[in-house]
Amino acid sequence: MTDPGMTDPRPNDPGTNGHSAAIVSAVEIPYTRHPSADATTESLLTTAIQHAVAQAGLDLSDIDGLGVSSFTLKPDHAVDLALRSGLSLRWIMEDTNGGASGVNMLQHAVRAVEAGDARAIVLVAGDRMTAADFEAVAGEYNVITRDYLTPMGLGGPNAMFAMLTRRHMRRHGLDEKVYGAVAVAQRRWAALNPGAVYRSELTMDDYLSAPVIASPLRRFDCVPPVSGANAVVVTRRDLVPAGSPAVRVSAIGGSVNWDRHEGDGLRTGLADIAPELWNRAGLDPSDADVISVYDDYPVMVLIQLADLGFAPSGNVHELADRLLHEQWAVNTSGGQLSAGQAGSAAGMHGLVEAVVQLLGRAGDRQIPDARTAAVSGYGMVAYRYGACANLAVLERI
């Protein structure tokens, strides 16, 4: 009997119709803090679709599947975006799982291609996220937030993750420099990424002297809302031209409400699913050349790295030291902490960066001979911490 928390058959094996899937393109529409007046969520998403399809060497007429994640596309839905993008489809999905949306949509798309439900699927996520848009999304994130937290003046997730960070500090005996190591290390990567919104040098002194937002969180602990979009194309491997680089999904799976929100948030569902997924891929954490973990706050980077098996001793200090003192390929785009959080695009940002690295298209930040990557998603805060976590293990083919 198949474990319901996992997925079968293995993603790198043919599906029921003898097809296997490959990711052949990955694009990011440049993020910006201040979108132009004529930029809309629809225009960001349609532009990302066009660029991803073109990069894949395909025409829009070749695309027969679409997955969409967006907070601000409403009142439109995926079908409306398909119409406006000029797509005729056999497969469609709409994902509402924020930081877990990219890996979640990828899991469904790979299965659809394997089963023969679609030949070429474009997955897209993004938002036009102004201050007013962010306030609206944060204030009505779910019923609990709308009816209980927003009336208290919560104003978004900073306070919840400040409390989670404090719990993490006490559990592991940490000081603020441990979290600063995440922000400083990722800014170094951002300096090599022309698409990152914040690229100027960030020192530990800069981090520690920044204003407190919600103690112990400071300015550089909190992702800046931006506008933008990301997209990837998943297609049948037999349709990829010979010699063209592509990426396969060696293992993928997710966990939702793994502790039924009865824990303290200091572990995620990744701790449950990661060992089996590494085993299914025939790899272990030390084999990952590139790592993308969801980074809405530095504490979540450290928690996910531990849950994924990168701290077998349980020593969080070792993770921070490695981030700060080695050129460890974690969130090589600069992550959301420096590149920005473009609404639902945040769930695909790390996936796009990992694929770009494996395709050898990362420019000055390229990891030499990158062949394997781990991408985690995390998010959908019920009222204290994220309820969704997932992982994709990718390999260049």
Tab-separated table of C-alpha atoms in Angstrom:
chain	number	residue	atom	x	y	z
A	1	MET	CA	0.000	0.000	0.000
A	2	THR	CA	1.340	3.422	-0.941
A	3	ASP	CA	2.161	5.825	1.887
A	4	PRO	CA	-0.458	8.612	1.485
A	5	GLY	CA	2.147	11.216	2.395
A	6	MET	CA	4.344	10.234	-0.521
A	7	THR	CA	3.990	9.848	-4.257
A	8	ASP	CA	4.268	6.876	-6.631
A	9	PRO	CA	5.568	5.935	-9.120
A	10	ARG	CA	9.003	7.517	-8.867
A	11	PRO	CA	9.016	10.804	-10.798
A	12	ASN	CA	12.006	9.809	-12.919
A	13	ASP	CA	10.270	6.624	-14.071
A	14	PRO	CA	7.694	6.570	-16.864
A	15	GLY	CA	4.073	7.038	-15.912
A	16	THR	CA	1.222	4.803	-16.945
A	17	ASN	CA	1.502	5.905	-20.571
A	18	GLY	CA	5.272	5.523	-20.773
A	19	HIS	CA	6.055	9.249	-20.486
A	20	SER	CA	8.452	10.920	-18.104
A	21	ALA	CA	8.549	14.615	-17.302
A	22	ALA	CA	11.220	17.300	-17.486
A	23	ILE	CA	11.447	20.959	-16.523
A	24	VAL	CA	12.814	22.781	-19.544
A	25	SER	CA	12.602	26.459	-18.669
A	26	ALA	CA	12.435	28.758	-15.650
A	27	VAL	CA	11.946	32.522	-15.677
A	28	GLU	CA	11.416	35.370	-13.274
A	29	ILE	CA	9.779	38.635	-14.281
A	30	PRO	CA	11.951	41.252	-12.539
A	31	TYR	CA	10.720	42.057	-9.071
A	32	THR	CA	10.091	45.682	-8.131
A	33	ARG	CA	9.120	47.509	-4.979
A	34	HIS	CA	7.182	50.131	-6.908
A	35	PRO	CA	5.250	48.702	-9.881
A	36	SER	CA	4.231	51.008	-12.689
A	37	ALA	CA	0.647	52.198	-12.881
A	38	ASP	CA	-0.082	49.987	-15.898
A	39	ALA	CA	1.374	46.825	-14.332
A	40	THR	CA	-1.340	44.434	-13.200
A	41	THR	CA	-1.257	40.960	-11.737
A	42	GLU	CA	-2.648	39.685	-15.032
A	43	SER	CA	0.068	41.396	-17.066
A	44	LEU	CA	2.814	40.044	-14.798
A	45	LEU	CA	1.482	36.490	-15.089
A	46	THR	CA	0.880	36.587	-18.836
A	47	THR	CA	4.351	38.024	-19.425
A	48	ALA	CA	5.912	35.262	-17.324
A	49	ILE	CA	3.980	32.645	-19.314
A	50	GLN	CA	5.168	34.094	-22.612
A	51	HIS	CA	8.802	34.230	-21.517
A	52	ALA	CA	8.811	30.711	-20.060
A	53	VAL	CA	7.225	29.219	-23.167
A	54	ALA	CA	9.631	31.055	-25.471
A	55	GLN	CA	12.643	29.985	-23.397
A	56	ALA	CA	11.442	26.393	-23.716
A	57	GLY	CA	11.513	26.736	-27.504
A	58	LEU	CA	7.749	26.253	-27.684
A	59	ASP	CA	4.778	28.223	-28.961
A	60	LEU	CA	1.692	29.029	-26.921
A	61	SER	CA	-0.166	26.569	-29.136
A	62	ASP	CA	2.088	23.791	-27.780
A	63	ILE	CA	0.933	24.396	-24.200
A	64	ASP	CA	-2.003	22.249	-23.105
A	65	GLY	CA	-1.697	22.598	-19.333
A	66	LEU	CA	-1.708	25.568	-16.934
A	67	GLY	CA	-1.200	25.875	-13.189
A	68	VAL	CA	-1.670	29.255	-11.480
A	69	SER	CA	-1.019	30.610	-8.001
A	70	SER	CA	-1.901	34.211	-7.136
A	71	PHE	CA	-3.427	36.146	-4.271
A	72	THR	CA	-4.443	39.203	-6.318
A	73	LEU	CA	-5.662	37.761	-9.612
A	74	LYS	CA	-9.179	37.668	-8.149
A	75	PRO	CA	-11.936	37.972	-9.171
A	76	ASP	CA	-10.357	36.165	-12.149
A	77	HIS	CA	-9.253	32.551	-11.971
A	78	ALA	CA	-6.900	30.241	-13.861
A	79	VAL	CA	-9.391	29.808	-16.700
A	80	ASP	CA	-9.563	33.579	-17.193
A	81	LEU	CA	-5.775	33.793	-17.314
A	82	ALA	CA	-5.726	30.974	-19.869
A	83	LEU	CA	-8.126	32.915	-22.070
A	84	ARG	CA	-6.109	36.114	-21.796
A	85	SER	CA	-2.881	34.242	-22.490
A	86	GLY	CA	-4.245	32.630	-25.652
A	87	LEU	CA	-4.094	29.087	-24.283
A	88	SER	CA	-6.311	26.130	-25.180
A	89	LEU	CA	-5.933	23.465	-22.512
A	90	ARG	CA	-6.513	19.842	-21.563
A	91	TRP	CA	-5.331	20.314	-17.962
A	92	ILE	CA	-5.718	23.192	-15.494
A	93	MET	CA	-5.272	23.843	-11.790
A	94	GLU	CA	-5.412	26.785	-9.413
A	95	ASP	CA	-3.289	26.652	-6.266
A	96	THR	CA	-3.929	28.743	-3.171
A	97	ASN	CA	-1.115	27.464	-0.968
A	98	GLY	CA	1.240	30.439	-1.010
A	99	GLY	CA	4.752	29.423	-0.027
A	100	ALA	CA	4.017	25.768	-0.771
A	101	SER	CA	2.387	26.450	-4.136
A	102	GLY	CA	5.394	26.043	-6.439
A	103	VAL	CA	6.350	22.538	-5.336
A	104	ASN	CA	2.684	21.567	-5.008
A	105	MET	CA	1.889	22.590	-8.592
A	106	LEU	CA	5.058	20.880	-9.815
A	107	GLN	CA	3.989	17.616	-8.186
A	108	HIS	CA	0.618	17.731	-9.948
A	109	ALA	CA	2.141	18.774	-13.282
A	110	VAL	CA	4.705	15.965	-13.274
A	111	ARG	CA	1.959	13.439	-12.589
A	112	ALA	CA	-0.214	14.891	-15.364
A	113	VAL	CA	2.588	14.611	-17.914
A	114	GLU	CA	3.440	11.081	-16.770
A	115	ALA	CA	-0.201	10.043	-17.094
A	116	GLY	CA	-0.568	11.576	-20.542
A	117	ASP	CA	-3.108	14.166	-19.395
A	118	ALA	CA	-0.976	16.942	-20.904
A	119	ARG	CA	2.118	17.254	-23.095
A	120	ALA	CA	3.447	20.657	-21.988
A	121	ILE	CA	2.383	22.529	-18.853
A	122	VAL	CA	3.295	26.046	-17.799
A	123	LEU	CA	3.193	26.801	-14.075
A	124	VAL	CA	3.027	30.461	-13.092
A	125	ALA	CA	2.802	32.377	-9.836
A	126	GLY	CA	2.874	36.063	-9.001
A	127	ASP	CA	1.197	39.198	-7.766
A	128	ARG	CA	1.170	42.951	-8.045
A	129	MET	CA	1.818	43.508	-4.369
A	130	THR	CA	1.646	47.148	-3.330
A	131	ALA	CA	1.400	48.183	0.331
A	132	ALA	CA	-2.392	48.313	-0.010
A	133	ASP	CA	-2.479	44.868	-1.657
A	134	PHE	CA	-0.332	43.407	1.113
A	135	GLU	CA	-2.547	44.918	3.793
A	136	ALA	CA	-5.642	43.439	2.154
A	137	VAL	CA	-4.116	39.967	1.778
A	138	ALA	CA	-2.668	39.952	5.293
A	139	GLY	CA	-5.876	41.206	6.865
A	140	GLU	CA	-8.102	38.539	5.314
A	141	TYR	CA	-5.646	35.680	4.953
A	142	ASN	CA	-8.145	33.223	6.380
A	143	VAL	CA	-11.171	33.258	8.684
A	144	ILE	CA	-9.070	33.034	11.853
A	145	THR	CA	-6.940	35.971	10.748
A	146	ARG	CA	-9.900	38.056	9.598
A	147	ASP	CA	-12.128	37.471	12.631
A	148	TYR	CA	-9.640	37.234	15.490
A	149	LEU	CA	-6.153	38.487	14.653
A	150	THR	CA	-6.762	41.485	12.389
A	151	PRO	CA	-9.199	43.131	14.877
A	152	MET	CA	-6.363	43.052	17.439
A	153	GLY	CA	-4.170	45.048	15.037
A	154	LEU	CA	-1.846	42.179	14.155
A	155	GLY	CA	-1.085	43.619	10.697
A	156	GLY	CA	0.544	40.555	9.137
A	157	PRO	CA	2.741	37.621	10.165
A	158	ASN	CA	5.671	39.515	11.755
A	159	ALA	CA	4.357	39.171	15.309
A	160	MET	CA	3.674	35.444	14.938
A	161	PHE	CA	7.143	34.715	13.602
A	162	ALA	CA	8.706	36.981	16.217
A	163	MET	CA	7.223	34.683	18.853
A	164	LEU	CA	8.348	31.608	16.917
A	165	THR	CA	11.869	33.053	16.640
A	166	ARG	CA	11.922	33.691	20.383
A	167	ARG	CA	10.916	30.083	21.032
A	168	HIS	CA	13.670	28.922	18.663
A	169	MET	CA	16.259	31.081	20.437
A	170	ARG	CA	15.327	29.637	23.829
A	171	ARG	CA	15.190	26.038	22.602
A	172	HIS	CA	18.677	26.136	21.084
A	173	GLY	CA	20.380	28.806	23.204
A	174	LEU	CA	20.873	31.221	20.284
A	175	ASP	CA	21.485	34.933	19.974
A	176	GLU	CA	20.428	37.319	17.221
A	177	LYS	CA	23.694	36.868	15.281
A	178	VAL	CA	22.607	33.358	14.306
A	179	TYR	CA	19.651	34.805	12.380
A	180	GLY	CA	21.795	37.624	11.092
A	181	ALA	CA	24.054	35.013	9.504
A	182	VAL	CA	21.163	33.988	7.239
A	183	ALA	CA	20.420	37.542	6.122
A	184	VAL	CA	24.080	38.452	5.590
A	185	ALA	CA	24.888	35.253	3.684
A	186	GLN	CA	21.901	35.598	1.389
A	187	ARG	CA	22.721	39.248	0.681
A	188	ARG	CA	26.138	38.131	-0.547
A	189	TRP	CA	24.396	35.909	-3.082
A	190	ALA	CA	21.994	38.731	-3.985
A	191	ALA	CA	24.942	40.946	-4.881
A	192	LEU	CA	25.593	38.504	-7.754
A	193	ASN	CA	21.961	38.447	-8.889
A	194	PRO	CA	20.935	41.382	-11.102
A	195	GLY	CA	17.286	40.505	-10.445
A	196	ALA	CA	17.478	40.930	-6.664
A	197	VAL	CA	15.752	44.051	-5.346
A	198	TYR	CA	18.383	44.557	-2.613
A	199	ARG	CA	21.997	43.993	-3.660
A	200	SER	CA	24.061	46.403	-1.549
A	201	GLU	CA	26.442	44.977	1.045
A	202	LEU	CA	24.899	43.939	4.349
A	203	THR	CA	27.230	43.447	7.319
A	204	MET	CA	26.426	41.904	10.676
A	205	ASP	CA	26.694	45.389	12.206
A	206	ASP	CA	24.130	46.633	9.669
A	207	TYR	CA	21.843	43.775	10.616
A	208	LEU	CA	22.140	44.330	14.370
A	209	SER	CA	21.717	48.098	14.152
A	210	ALA	CA	18.555	47.927	12.017
A	211	PRO	CA	15.257	48.992	13.626
A	212	VAL	CA	13.316	46.404	15.616
A	213	ILE	CA	10.055	45.472	13.874
A	214	ALA	CA	8.673	42.926	16.342
A	215	SER	CA	11.230	41.833	18.906
A	216	PRO	CA	13.483	39.991	18.254
A	217	LEU	CA	12.876	40.556	14.524
A	218	ARG	CA	14.672	43.451	12.909
A	219	ARG	CA	14.229	45.010	9.494
A	220	PHE	CA	16.404	42.502	7.667
A	221	ASP	CA	14.558	39.546	9.196
A	222	CYS	CA	11.364	40.485	7.350
A	223	VAL	CA	10.802	39.915	3.644
A	224	PRO	CA	9.994	43.062	1.652
A	225	PRO	CA	6.739	42.849	-0.379
A	226	VAL	CA	7.401	43.328	-4.097
A	227	SER	CA	5.603	42.791	-7.382
A	228	GLY	CA	6.658	40.139	-9.876
A	229	ALA	CA	6.053	36.666	-11.278
A	230	ASN	CA	7.798	33.338	-11.868
A	231	ALA	CA	7.104	30.484	-14.267
A	232	VAL	CA	8.424	27.070	-15.312
A	233	VAL	CA	7.518	24.733	-18.164
A	234	VAL	CA	7.139	20.983	-17.584
A	235	THR	CA	6.949	18.747	-20.646
A	236	ARG	CA	7.522	15.196	-21.839
A	237	ARG	CA	11.173	14.245	-21.915
A	238	ASP	CA	10.828	12.694	-25.356
A	239	LEU	CA	9.829	16.124	-26.673
A	240	VAL	CA	13.009	17.808	-25.401
A	241	PRO	CA	15.421	18.356	-28.316
A	242	ALA	CA	18.542	16.205	-28.147
A	243	GLY	CA	21.354	18.009	-26.369
A	244	SER	CA	19.084	20.571	-24.716
A	245	PRO	CA	19.524	20.862	-20.934
A	246	ALA	CA	16.601	19.801	-18.801
A	247	VAL	CA	15.801	18.923	-15.201
A	248	ARG	CA	13.978	15.902	-13.854
A	249	VAL	CA	12.107	15.555	-10.580
A	250	SER	CA	13.734	12.625	-8.798
A	251	ALA	CA	11.421	12.748	-5.782
A	252	ILE	CA	8.639	15.032	-4.628
A	253	GLY	CA	6.122	15.056	-1.824
A	254	GLY	CA	4.302	17.195	0.690
A	255	SER	CA	2.924	17.382	4.205
A	256	VAL	CA	-0.158	19.330	5.283
A	257	ASN	CA	-1.213	19.888	8.909
A	258	TRP	CA	1.380	17.327	9.956
A	259	ASP	CA	1.028	18.247	13.666
A	260	ARG	CA	-2.545	19.561	13.400
A	261	HIS	CA	-1.219	22.880	14.716
A	262	GLU	CA	-0.686	21.394	18.156
A	263	GLY	CA	3.105	21.868	18.208
A	264	ASP	CA	5.353	24.871	18.678
A	265	GLY	CA	6.263	25.435	15.018
A	266	LEU	CA	9.931	24.598	15.564
A	267	ARG	CA	9.682	21.639	13.201
A	268	THR	CA	7.881	21.359	9.895
A	269	GLY	CA	6.372	18.436	8.026
A	270	LEU	CA	9.689	18.209	6.165
A	271	ALA	CA	11.089	16.323	9.139
A	272	ASP	CA	8.563	13.579	8.390
A	273	ILE	CA	8.846	13.358	4.618
A	274	ALA	CA	12.466	14.288	3.822
A	275	PRO	CA	14.141	10.970	4.749
A	276	GLU	CA	11.854	8.968	2.456
A	277	LEU	CA	12.187	11.455	-0.387
A	278	TRP	CA	16.003	11.465	-0.181
A	279	ASN	CA	15.882	7.679	-0.237
A	280	ARG	CA	13.501	7.659	-3.185
A	281	ALA	CA	15.848	9.933	-5.122
A	282	GLY	CA	18.806	7.685	-4.263
A	283	LEU	CA	20.568	10.674	-2.675
A	284	ASP	CA	21.251	12.190	0.712
A	285	PRO	CA	21.521	15.849	1.793
A	286	SER	CA	25.289	15.968	1.189
A	287	ASP	CA	24.631	15.299	-2.511
A	288	ALA	CA	22.688	18.552	-3.017
A	289	ASP	CA	24.702	21.073	-5.038
A	290	VAL	CA	22.018	23.744	-4.700
A	291	ILE	CA	19.506	24.278	-1.893
A	292	SER	CA	16.447	26.512	-2.033
A	293	VAL	CA	14.458	26.777	1.185
A	294	TYR	CA	11.509	29.075	1.745
A	295	ASP	CA	12.824	32.131	3.573
A	296	ASP	CA	10.032	34.360	4.798
A	297	TYR	CA	12.115	34.741	8.002
A	298	PRO	CA	15.672	33.593	8.859
A	299	VAL	CA	14.369	31.272	11.561
A	300	MET	CA	12.492	29.286	8.923
A	301	VAL	CA	15.659	28.847	6.861
A	302	LEU	CA	17.385	27.279	9.861
A	303	ILE	CA	14.389	25.119	10.763
A	304	GLN	CA	13.979	23.778	7.226
A	305	LEU	CA	17.691	23.098	6.782
A	306	ALA	CA	17.595	21.060	9.981
A	307	ASP	CA	14.409	19.228	8.964
A	308	LEU	CA	15.947	18.389	5.575
A	309	GLY	CA	18.894	16.685	7.250
A	310	PHE	CA	21.599	19.334	6.916
A	311	ALA	CA	22.190	19.453	10.685
A	312	PRO	CA	22.385	15.772	11.685
A	313	SER	CA	23.911	16.721	15.049
A	314	GLY	CA	21.037	19.100	15.756
A	315	ASN	CA	23.491	21.978	16.241
A	316	VAL	CA	21.901	25.102	14.751
A	317	HIS	CA	25.087	27.094	15.365
A	318	GLU	CA	26.843	24.885	12.817
A	319	LEU	CA	24.258	25.811	10.180
A	320	ALA	CA	24.726	29.529	10.855
A	321	ASP	CA	28.517	29.241	10.813
A	322	ARG	CA	28.458	27.398	7.523
A	323	LEU	CA	26.156	29.992	5.975
A	324	LEU	CA	28.288	32.879	7.194
A	325	HIS	CA	31.782	31.529	6.591
A	326	GLU	CA	31.393	29.249	3.570
A	327	GLN	CA	29.951	29.935	0.150
A	328	TRP	CA	27.233	27.399	0.875
A	329	ALA	CA	24.787	27.315	-2.034
A	330	VAL	CA	21.648	28.062	-0.022
A	331	ASN	CA	19.165	30.476	-1.614
A	332	THR	CA	21.642	31.558	-4.257
A	333	SER	CA	19.263	34.187	-5.668
A	334	GLY	CA	19.521	36.046	-2.375
A	335	GLY	CA	16.216	34.485	-1.413
A	336	GLN	CA	13.142	36.482	-0.607
A	337	LEU	CA	15.015	38.311	2.145
A	338	SER	CA	16.996	40.175	-0.531
A	339	ALA	CA	15.143	39.507	-3.790
A	340	GLY	CA	11.713	40.269	-2.304
A	341	GLN	CA	8.449	38.420	-1.784
A	342	ALA	CA	6.165	38.834	-4.799
A	343	GLY	CA	3.026	37.431	-3.189
A	344	SER	CA	2.372	33.897	-4.401
A	345	ALA	CA	5.490	34.034	-6.571
A	346	ALA	CA	7.349	33.423	-3.309
A	347	GLY	CA	6.297	29.789	-3.555
A	348	MET	CA	8.021	29.465	-6.932
A	349	HIS	CA	11.012	31.765	-6.448
A	350	GLY	CA	13.267	29.071	-4.981
A	351	LEU	CA	12.160	26.502	-7.556
A	352	VAL	CA	13.011	28.833	-10.429
A	353	GLU	CA	16.419	29.608	-8.934
A	354	ALA	CA	17.227	25.908	-8.507
A	355	VAL	CA	16.225	25.113	-12.091
A	356	VAL	CA	18.208	28.101	-13.416
A	357	GLN	CA	21.260	26.776	-11.561
A	358	LEU	CA	20.818	23.230	-12.872
A	359	LEU	CA	20.362	24.534	-16.420
A	360	GLY	CA	23.643	26.466	-16.041
A	361	ARG	CA	22.049	29.890	-16.580
A	362	ALA	CA	22.776	31.632	-13.270
A	363	GLY	CA	25.514	33.975	-14.505
A	364	ASP	CA	27.930	35.270	-11.877
A	365	ARG	CA	26.292	33.220	-9.119
A	366	GLN	CA	26.418	29.940	-11.050
A	367	ILE	CA	27.442	26.934	-8.960
A	368	PRO	CA	30.016	25.034	-11.058
A	369	ASP	CA	28.813	21.662	-12.333
A	370	ALA	CA	25.538	21.879	-10.392
A	371	ARG	CA	23.653	18.628	-10.971
A	372	THR	CA	21.328	18.183	-7.993
A	373	ALA	CA	19.081	20.519	-6.030
A	374	ALA	CA	16.688	20.421	-3.109
A	375	VAL	CA	13.738	22.830	-3.104
A	376	SER	CA	11.410	23.202	-0.152
A	377	GLY	CA	8.144	25.060	0.168
A	378	TYR	CA	6.586	26.272	3.383
A	379	GLY	CA	3.636	28.429	4.285
A	380	MET	CA	-0.085	28.946	4.705
A	381	VAL	CA	-0.112	30.171	8.291
A	382	ALA	CA	-3.273	28.953	10.017
A	383	TYR	CA	-2.741	31.341	12.905
A	384	ARG	CA	0.658	30.599	14.504
A	385	TYR	CA	2.931	29.021	11.889
A	386	GLY	CA	2.841	27.410	8.458
A	387	ALA	CA	0.614	24.385	7.918
A	388	CYS	CA	2.121	23.246	4.592
A	389	ALA	CA	5.599	21.996	3.744
A	390	ASN	CA	6.923	20.155	0.702
A	391	LEU	CA	10.131	19.086	-0.981
A	392	ALA	CA	11.330	18.450	-4.522
A	393	VAL	CA	14.654	16.778	-5.251
A	394	LEU	CA	15.817	17.768	-8.740
A	395	GLU	CA	18.548	16.479	-11.037
A	396	ARG	CA	19.985	17.792	-14.298
A	397	ILE	CA	19.597	15.383	-17.210
